[in-house]
Amino acid sequence: DIQMTQSPSSLSASVGDRVTITCRASQGIYNYVAWFQQKPGKAPKSLMFGASNLQSGVPSRFSGSGSGTDFTLTISSLQPEDFATYYCQQYDSYPRTFGPGTKVDVK
Amino acid sequence: QVQLQESGPGLVKPSQTLALTCTVSGGSITRAGHYWTWIRQHPGKGLEWIGYIYSSGTTYYNPSLESRLTMSVDTSKSQYSLKLSSVTAADTAVYYCALEDPYGLKYWGQGTLVTVSS
């Protein structure tokens, strides 16, 4: 299985901050990475696919980059509704695997 | 807009079989390139991919669960199902059904909590 790691595991930030989350795959996965946002008690919401493609309706303050083994999710200006846990996921091979998550909370 | 809804018992006894169904609406379950997926999340933990079923009945199961897992699809009802046998407390989780298409896991059900307890 491809292992996905994320850093940091948690971070505290303020509204307006630029936030960057990194995700690393245990082997090369081209750009087959997706990012999800999850709020407590809710299903994950897909933010991005193909490492850098925003799902429809996702604000442009979210961006993604990377290929191979290293990927990043950036929120350019954190908004109150962005406090949540973020997961990366690889869909290069089966079984699909997720990173352990990064919790973004209020500073 | 595809919508998915999980249904099934919220409480299952140890050693019994957990059975859930996902009802699909707003789109065709037989559409090409759509992989009907199950994912679970243990309380307070991360996401675990369980497996998928295609409308043809082709499946791929996570090897960690494969020996206990069966998925099926009923295209006439736009439903697909999961059965996990010999459950233990370690199978207590929120179970999600989701659709993987070329844009990834774009659509998710709301999730259903299944507790394994006597």
PDB file of C-alpha atoms in Angstrom:
ATOM      1  CA  ASP A   1       0.000   0.000   0.000  1.00  0.00           C
ATOM      2  CA  ILE A   2       1.075   3.568  -0.605  1.00  0.00           C
ATOM      3  CA  GLN A   3       1.516   5.415   2.677  1.00  0.00           C
ATOM      4  CA  MET A   4       0.480   9.044   2.853  1.00  0.00           C
ATOM      5  CA  THR A   5       1.895  11.347   5.508  1.00  0.00           C
ATOM      6  CA  GLN A   6       0.877  14.899   6.306  1.00  0.00           C
ATOM      7  CA  SER A   7       2.509  17.728   8.163  1.00  0.00           C
ATOM      8  CA  PRO A   8       1.818  19.357  10.412  1.00  0.00           C
ATOM      9  CA  SER A   9      -0.694  17.175  12.218  1.00  0.00           C
ATOM     10  CA  SER A  10      -2.274  20.333  13.556  1.00  0.00           C
ATOM     11  CA  LEU A  11      -1.801  24.054  13.333  1.00  0.00           C
ATOM     12  CA  SER A  12      -3.275  27.154  14.880  1.00  0.00           C
ATOM     13  CA  ALA A  13      -3.957  30.118  12.657  1.00  0.00           C
ATOM     14  CA  SER A  14      -5.872  33.362  12.481  1.00  0.00           C
ATOM     15  CA  VAL A  15      -8.356  34.628   9.952  1.00  0.00           C
ATOM     16  CA  GLY A  16      -6.425  36.092   7.064  1.00  0.00           C
ATOM     17  CA  ASP A  17      -3.378  33.892   7.549  1.00  0.00           C
ATOM     18  CA  ARG A  18      -1.778  31.964   4.723  1.00  0.00           C
ATOM     19  CA  VAL A  19      -1.826  28.266   5.569  1.00  0.00           C
ATOM     20  CA  THR A  20       0.170  25.523   3.911  1.00  0.00           C
ATOM     21  CA  ILE A  21      -0.263  21.794   4.503  1.00  0.00           C
ATOM     22  CA  THR A  22       2.099  19.251   3.044  1.00  0.00           C
ATOM     23  CA  CYS A  23       1.449  15.669   2.026  1.00  0.00           C
ATOM     24  CA  ARG A  24       4.043  13.075   1.094  1.00  0.00           C
ATOM     25  CA  ALA A  25       3.524   9.725  -0.615  1.00  0.00           C
ATOM     26  CA  SER A  26       5.718   6.717   0.072  1.00  0.00           C
ATOM     27  CA  GLN A  27       6.231   6.291  -3.670  1.00  0.00           C
ATOM     28  CA  GLY A  28       5.639   8.327  -6.772  1.00  0.00           C
ATOM     29  CA  ILE A  29       1.992   8.849  -7.621  1.00  0.00           C
ATOM     30  CA  TYR A  30       2.252  11.341 -10.487  1.00  0.00           C
ATOM     31  CA  ASN A  31      -0.423  13.936  -9.665  1.00  0.00           C
ATOM     32  CA  TYR A  32      -3.079  11.520  -8.435  1.00  0.00           C
ATOM     33  CA  VAL A  33      -3.744  13.352  -5.207  1.00  0.00           C
ATOM     34  CA  ALA A  34      -6.994  14.701  -3.882  1.00  0.00           C
ATOM     35  CA  TRP A  35      -7.626  16.979  -0.913  1.00  0.00           C
ATOM     36  CA  PHE A  36     -10.639  16.909   1.399  1.00  0.00           C
ATOM     37  CA  GLN A  37     -11.986  19.179   4.091  1.00  0.00           C
ATOM     38  CA  GLN A  38     -13.935  17.709   6.986  1.00  0.00           C
ATOM     39  CA  LYS A  39     -15.827  19.509   9.708  1.00  0.00           C
ATOM     40  CA  PRO A  40     -16.987  17.773  12.904  1.00  0.00           C
ATOM     41  CA  GLY A  41     -19.940  15.476  12.369  1.00  0.00           C
ATOM     42  CA  LYS A  42     -19.897  15.972   8.605  1.00  0.00           C
ATOM     43  CA  ALA A  43     -18.772  13.953   5.638  1.00  0.00           C
ATOM     44  CA  PRO A  44     -15.533  14.967   3.972  1.00  0.00           C
ATOM     45  CA  LYS A  45     -15.872  17.505   1.195  1.00  0.00           C
ATOM     46  CA  SER A  46     -13.752  17.190  -1.911  1.00  0.00           C
ATOM     47  CA  LEU A  47     -11.670  20.314  -2.505  1.00  0.00           C
ATOM     48  CA  MET A  48      -9.231  19.293  -5.172  1.00  0.00           C
ATOM     49  CA  PHE A  49      -8.286  16.515  -7.547  1.00  0.00           C
ATOM     50  CA  GLY A  50      -5.286  15.915  -9.743  1.00  0.00           C
ATOM     51  CA  ALA A  51      -3.152  17.757  -7.175  1.00  0.00           C
ATOM     52  CA  SER A  52      -4.111  21.221  -8.398  1.00  0.00           C
ATOM     53  CA  ASN A  53      -7.630  21.161  -9.860  1.00  0.00           C
ATOM     54  CA  LEU A  54     -10.336  22.798  -7.797  1.00  0.00           C
ATOM     55  CA  GLN A  55     -13.670  21.068  -7.547  1.00  0.00           C
ATOM     56  CA  SER A  56     -16.504  23.240  -8.778  1.00  0.00           C
ATOM     57  CA  GLY A  57     -17.726  25.655  -6.161  1.00  0.00           C
ATOM     58  CA  VAL A  58     -14.522  25.589  -4.103  1.00  0.00           C
ATOM     59  CA  PRO A  59     -13.194  29.096  -3.405  1.00  0.00           C
ATOM     60  CA  SER A  60     -10.100  30.187  -5.280  1.00  0.00           C
ATOM     61  CA  ARG A  61      -8.241  30.870  -2.038  1.00  0.00           C
ATOM     62  CA  PHE A  62      -7.581  27.131  -2.045  1.00  0.00           C
ATOM     63  CA  SER A  63      -4.767  25.951  -4.261  1.00  0.00           C
ATOM     64  CA  GLY A  64      -2.723  22.804  -4.640  1.00  0.00           C
ATOM     65  CA  SER A  65       0.565  21.846  -6.139  1.00  0.00           C
ATOM     66  CA  GLY A  66       3.055  19.032  -6.439  1.00  0.00           C
ATOM     67  CA  SER A  67       3.773  15.862  -8.312  1.00  0.00           C
ATOM     68  CA  GLY A  68       5.584  12.623  -7.681  1.00  0.00           C
ATOM     69  CA  THR A  69       5.773  12.268  -3.924  1.00  0.00           C
ATOM     70  CA  ASP A  70       5.387  15.770  -2.486  1.00  0.00           C
ATOM     71  CA  PHE A  71       2.215  17.831  -2.509  1.00  0.00           C
ATOM     72  CA  THR A  72       0.896  20.962  -0.849  1.00  0.00           C
ATOM     73  CA  LEU A  73      -2.482  22.485  -0.107  1.00  0.00           C
ATOM     74  CA  THR A  74      -2.459  26.238   0.438  1.00  0.00           C
ATOM     75  CA  ILE A  75      -5.182  28.488   1.751  1.00  0.00           C
ATOM     76  CA  SER A  76      -4.152  31.988   0.744  1.00  0.00           C
ATOM     77  CA  SER A  77      -6.262  33.865   3.278  1.00  0.00           C
ATOM     78  CA  LEU A  78      -7.902  31.739   5.930  1.00  0.00           C
ATOM     79  CA  GLN A  79     -11.609  32.384   6.443  1.00  0.00           C
ATOM     80  CA  PRO A  80     -13.732  31.490   9.480  1.00  0.00           C
ATOM     81  CA  GLU A  81     -15.380  28.619   7.602  1.00  0.00           C
ATOM     82  CA  ASP A  82     -11.981  27.056   6.813  1.00  0.00           C
ATOM     83  CA  PHE A  83     -11.306  25.838  10.344  1.00  0.00           C
ATOM     84  CA  ALA A  84     -11.519  22.092   9.810  1.00  0.00           C
ATOM     85  CA  THR A  85      -9.448  18.965   9.296  1.00  0.00           C
ATOM     86  CA  TYR A  86      -7.817  18.431   5.912  1.00  0.00           C
ATOM     87  CA  TYR A  87      -6.905  15.088   4.376  1.00  0.00           C
ATOM     88  CA  CYS A  88      -4.904  14.178   1.319  1.00  0.00           C
ATOM     89  CA  GLN A  89      -5.635  10.975  -0.579  1.00  0.00           C
ATOM     90  CA  GLN A  90      -3.835   9.113  -3.321  1.00  0.00           C
ATOM     91  CA  TYR A  91      -5.750   7.549  -6.161  1.00  0.00           C
ATOM     92  CA  ASP A  92      -2.840   6.269  -8.182  1.00  0.00           C
ATOM     93  CA  SER A  93      -3.280   2.698  -7.020  1.00  0.00           C
ATOM     94  CA  TYR A  94      -5.430   0.414  -4.927  1.00  0.00           C
ATOM     95  CA  PRO A  95      -6.137   0.345  -2.123  1.00  0.00           C
ATOM     96  CA  ARG A  96      -6.733   4.057  -2.027  1.00  0.00           C
ATOM     97  CA  THR A  97      -5.116   5.582   1.047  1.00  0.00           C
ATOM     98  CA  PHE A  98      -5.532   8.787   2.986  1.00  0.00           C
ATOM     99  CA  GLY A  99      -3.152  10.877   4.980  1.00  0.00           C
ATOM    100  CA  PRO A 100      -3.764  11.087   8.742  1.00  0.00           C
ATOM    101  CA  GLY A 101      -5.163  14.588   8.553  1.00  0.00           C
ATOM    102  CA  THR A 102      -4.181  18.124   9.524  1.00  0.00           C
ATOM    103  CA  LYS A 103      -6.409  19.958  11.966  1.00  0.00           C
ATOM    104  CA  VAL A 104      -6.565  23.722  11.460  1.00  0.00           C
ATOM    105  CA  ASP A 105      -7.886  25.507  14.519  1.00  0.00           C
ATOM    106  CA  VAL A 106      -8.192  29.019  15.854  1.00  0.00           C
ATOM    107  CA  LYS A 107      -5.079  30.672  17.214  1.00  0.00           C
TER     108      LYS A 107
ATOM    109  CA  GLN B   1     -26.088  16.299  -8.769  1.00  0.00           C
ATOM    110  CA  VAL B   2     -25.498  12.805  -7.461  1.00  0.00           C
ATOM    111  CA  GLN B   3     -26.763  12.121  -3.964  1.00  0.00           C
ATOM    112  CA  LEU B   4     -25.931   9.113  -1.822  1.00  0.00           C
ATOM    113  CA  GLN B   5     -27.675   7.896   1.313  1.00  0.00           C
ATOM    114  CA  GLU B   6     -26.499   5.139   3.607  1.00  0.00           C
ATOM    115  CA  SER B   7     -28.950   2.956   5.481  1.00  0.00           C
ATOM    116  CA  GLY B   8     -28.693   0.040   7.852  1.00  0.00           C
ATOM    117  CA  PRO B   9     -28.595  -0.933  11.522  1.00  0.00           C
ATOM    118  CA  GLY B  10     -26.739   1.365  13.855  1.00  0.00           C
ATOM    119  CA  LEU B  11     -25.950  -1.431  16.283  1.00  0.00           C
ATOM    120  CA  VAL B  12     -24.476  -4.824  15.482  1.00  0.00           C
ATOM    121  CA  LYS B  13     -23.476  -7.561  17.911  1.00  0.00           C
ATOM    122  CA  PRO B  14     -19.928  -8.891  17.958  1.00  0.00           C
ATOM    123  CA  SER B  15     -19.322 -11.821  15.581  1.00  0.00           C
ATOM    124  CA  GLN B  16     -22.369 -10.886  13.502  1.00  0.00           C
ATOM    125  CA  THR B  17     -22.487  -9.352  10.039  1.00  0.00           C
ATOM    126  CA  LEU B  18     -22.660  -5.621   9.444  1.00  0.00           C
ATOM    127  CA  ALA B  19     -24.852  -4.822   6.429  1.00  0.00           C
ATOM    128  CA  LEU B  20     -25.295  -1.402   4.870  1.00  0.00           C
ATOM    129  CA  THR B  21     -26.936  -0.145   1.711  1.00  0.00           C
ATOM    130  CA  CYS B  22     -26.248   3.010  -0.245  1.00  0.00           C
ATOM    131  CA  THR B  23     -29.041   4.463  -2.371  1.00  0.00           C
ATOM    132  CA  VAL B  24     -27.973   6.566  -5.329  1.00  0.00           C
ATOM    133  CA  SER B  25     -30.092   9.351  -6.767  1.00  0.00           C
ATOM    134  CA  GLY B  26     -29.546  12.149  -9.249  1.00  0.00           C
ATOM    135  CA  GLY B  27     -27.395  10.019 -11.511  1.00  0.00           C
ATOM    136  CA  SER B  28     -27.145   6.608 -13.077  1.00  0.00           C
ATOM    137  CA  ILE B  29     -25.483   3.824 -11.120  1.00  0.00           C
ATOM    138  CA  THR B  30     -24.541   2.242 -14.448  1.00  0.00           C
ATOM    139  CA  ARG B  31     -22.632   5.241 -15.758  1.00  0.00           C
ATOM    140  CA  ALA B  32     -19.227   4.321 -17.111  1.00  0.00           C
ATOM    141  CA  GLY B  33     -16.225   5.314 -15.056  1.00  0.00           C
ATOM    142  CA  HIS B  34     -18.176   5.503 -11.810  1.00  0.00           C
ATOM    143  CA  TYR B  35     -16.794   3.439  -8.946  1.00  0.00           C
ATOM    144  CA  TRP B  36     -19.193   3.012  -6.065  1.00  0.00           C
ATOM    145  CA  THR B  37     -17.108   3.144  -2.948  1.00  0.00           C
ATOM    146  CA  TRP B  38     -17.256   2.538   0.800  1.00  0.00           C
ATOM    147  CA  ILE B  39     -15.062   4.393   3.276  1.00  0.00           C
ATOM    148  CA  ARG B  40     -15.099   4.311   7.052  1.00  0.00           C
ATOM    149  CA  GLN B  41     -13.856   6.505   9.846  1.00  0.00           C
ATOM    150  CA  HIS B  42     -13.216   5.190  13.315  1.00  0.00           C
ATOM    151  CA  PRO B  43     -14.316   7.588  16.070  1.00  0.00           C
ATOM    152  CA  GLY B  44     -11.938  10.517  16.232  1.00  0.00           C
ATOM    153  CA  LYS B  45      -9.642   8.954  13.626  1.00  0.00           C
ATOM    154  CA  GLY B  46      -8.783   9.233   9.965  1.00  0.00           C
ATOM    155  CA  LEU B  47     -10.352   7.794   6.839  1.00  0.00           C
ATOM    156  CA  GLU B  48     -10.036   4.172   5.731  1.00  0.00           C
ATOM    157  CA  TRP B  49     -10.909   3.140   2.181  1.00  0.00           C
ATOM    158  CA  ILE B  50     -12.885  -0.113   2.253  1.00  0.00           C
ATOM    159  CA  GLY B  51     -13.412  -0.902  -1.411  1.00  0.00           C
ATOM    160  CA  TYR B  52     -15.467  -0.299  -4.502  1.00  0.00           C
ATOM    161  CA  ILE B  53     -17.970  -2.029  -6.729  1.00  0.00           C
ATOM    162  CA  TYR B  54     -18.602  -1.234 -10.383  1.00  0.00           C
ATOM    163  CA  SER B  55     -22.039  -1.505 -11.918  1.00  0.00           C
ATOM    164  CA  SER B  56     -20.928  -4.720 -13.663  1.00  0.00           C
ATOM    165  CA  GLY B  57     -20.292  -6.268 -10.253  1.00  0.00           C
ATOM    166  CA  THR B  58     -16.523  -5.995 -10.423  1.00  0.00           C
ATOM    167  CA  THR B  59     -15.079  -5.279  -7.014  1.00  0.00           C
ATOM    168  CA  TYR B  60     -11.851  -4.299  -5.365  1.00  0.00           C
ATOM    169  CA  TYR B  61     -11.554  -4.760  -1.627  1.00  0.00           C
ATOM    170  CA  ASN B  62      -8.978  -3.394   0.761  1.00  0.00           C
ATOM    171  CA  PRO B  63      -6.748  -6.402   1.515  1.00  0.00           C
ATOM    172  CA  SER B  64      -6.993  -5.572   5.212  1.00  0.00           C
ATOM    173  CA  LEU B  65     -10.728  -6.382   5.124  1.00  0.00           C
ATOM    174  CA  GLU B  66     -11.006  -8.648   2.107  1.00  0.00           C
ATOM    175  CA  SER B  67     -11.557 -11.905   3.974  1.00  0.00           C
ATOM    176  CA  ARG B  68     -14.665 -10.515   5.703  1.00  0.00           C
ATOM    177  CA  LEU B  69     -16.061  -8.253   3.003  1.00  0.00           C
ATOM    178  CA  THR B  70     -18.711  -8.660   0.342  1.00  0.00           C
ATOM    179  CA  MET B  71     -20.111  -5.921  -1.863  1.00  0.00           C
ATOM    180  CA  SER B  72     -23.024  -6.160  -4.239  1.00  0.00           C
ATOM    181  CA  VAL B  73     -24.958  -3.878  -6.544  1.00  0.00           C
ATOM    182  CA  ASP B  74     -28.636  -3.764  -7.536  1.00  0.00           C
ATOM    183  CA  THR B  75     -28.856  -1.557 -10.594  1.00  0.00           C
ATOM    184  CA  SER B  76     -32.654  -1.841 -10.739  1.00  0.00           C
ATOM    185  CA  LYS B  77     -32.878  -0.132  -7.352  1.00  0.00           C
ATOM    186  CA  SER B  78     -29.856   2.159  -7.833  1.00  0.00           C
ATOM    187  CA  GLN B  79     -28.364   0.673  -4.706  1.00  0.00           C
ATOM    188  CA  TYR B  80     -25.148  -0.949  -3.693  1.00  0.00           C
ATOM    189  CA  SER B  81     -24.387  -2.762  -0.495  1.00  0.00           C
ATOM    190  CA  LEU B  82     -21.648  -3.771   1.893  1.00  0.00           C
ATOM    191  CA  LYS B  83     -21.503  -6.771   4.182  1.00  0.00           C
ATOM    192  CA  LEU B  84     -18.730  -7.154   6.732  1.00  0.00           C
ATOM    193  CA  SER B  85     -18.734 -10.410   8.640  1.00  0.00           C
ATOM    194  CA  SER B  86     -17.398 -11.416  12.051  1.00  0.00           C
ATOM    195  CA  VAL B  87     -17.387  -7.872  13.338  1.00  0.00           C
ATOM    196  CA  THR B  88     -15.614  -6.764  16.487  1.00  0.00           C
ATOM    197  CA  ALA B  89     -15.490  -3.503  18.401  1.00  0.00           C
ATOM    198  CA  ALA B  90     -12.700  -2.462  16.018  1.00  0.00           C
ATOM    199  CA  ASP B  91     -15.311  -2.207  13.258  1.00  0.00           C
ATOM    200  CA  THR B  92     -17.195   0.518  15.126  1.00  0.00           C
ATOM    201  CA  ALA B  93     -17.020   3.491  12.788  1.00  0.00           C
ATOM    202  CA  VAL B  94     -18.907   5.945  10.665  1.00  0.00           C
ATOM    203  CA  TYR B  95     -19.409   4.295   7.294  1.00  0.00           C
ATOM    204  CA  TYR B  96     -19.640   6.465   4.210  1.00  0.00           C
ATOM    205  CA  CYS B  97     -20.649   5.579   0.710  1.00  0.00           C
ATOM    206  CA  ALA B  98     -19.050   7.715  -1.967  1.00  0.00           C
ATOM    207  CA  LEU B  99     -18.672   7.956  -5.716  1.00  0.00           C
ATOM    208  CA  GLU B 100     -15.247   7.973  -7.315  1.00  0.00           C
ATOM    209  CA  ASP B 101     -15.284   9.297 -10.858  1.00  0.00           C
ATOM    210  CA  PRO B 102     -12.520  10.824 -12.979  1.00  0.00           C
ATOM    211  CA  TYR B 103     -12.670  13.854 -10.685  1.00  0.00           C
ATOM    212  CA  GLY B 104     -11.992  11.774  -7.603  1.00  0.00           C
ATOM    213  CA  LEU B 105     -14.244  11.123  -4.614  1.00  0.00           C
ATOM    214  CA  LYS B 106     -16.512  14.012  -5.385  1.00  0.00           C
ATOM    215  CA  TYR B 107     -19.795  12.823  -3.888  1.00  0.00           C
ATOM    216  CA  TRP B 108     -20.288  11.406  -0.404  1.00  0.00           C
ATOM    217  CA  GLY B 109     -23.200  10.236   1.663  1.00  0.00           C
ATOM    218  CA  GLN B 110     -23.740  11.819   5.050  1.00  0.00           C
ATOM    219  CA  GLY B 111     -22.354   8.751   6.805  1.00  0.00           C
ATOM    220  CA  THR B 112     -23.893   6.331   9.244  1.00  0.00           C
ATOM    221  CA  LEU B 113     -22.479   5.349  12.615  1.00  0.00           C
ATOM    222  CA  VAL B 114     -22.311   1.624  13.210  1.00  0.00           C
ATOM    223  CA  THR B 115     -21.524   0.508  16.729  1.00  0.00           C
ATOM    224  CA  VAL B 116     -20.457  -3.058  17.448  1.00  0.00           C
ATOM    225  CA  SER B 117     -21.540  -3.971  20.936  1.00  0.00           C
ATOM    226  CA  SER B 118     -23.408  -6.679  22.756  1.00  0.00           C
TER     227      SER B 118
END
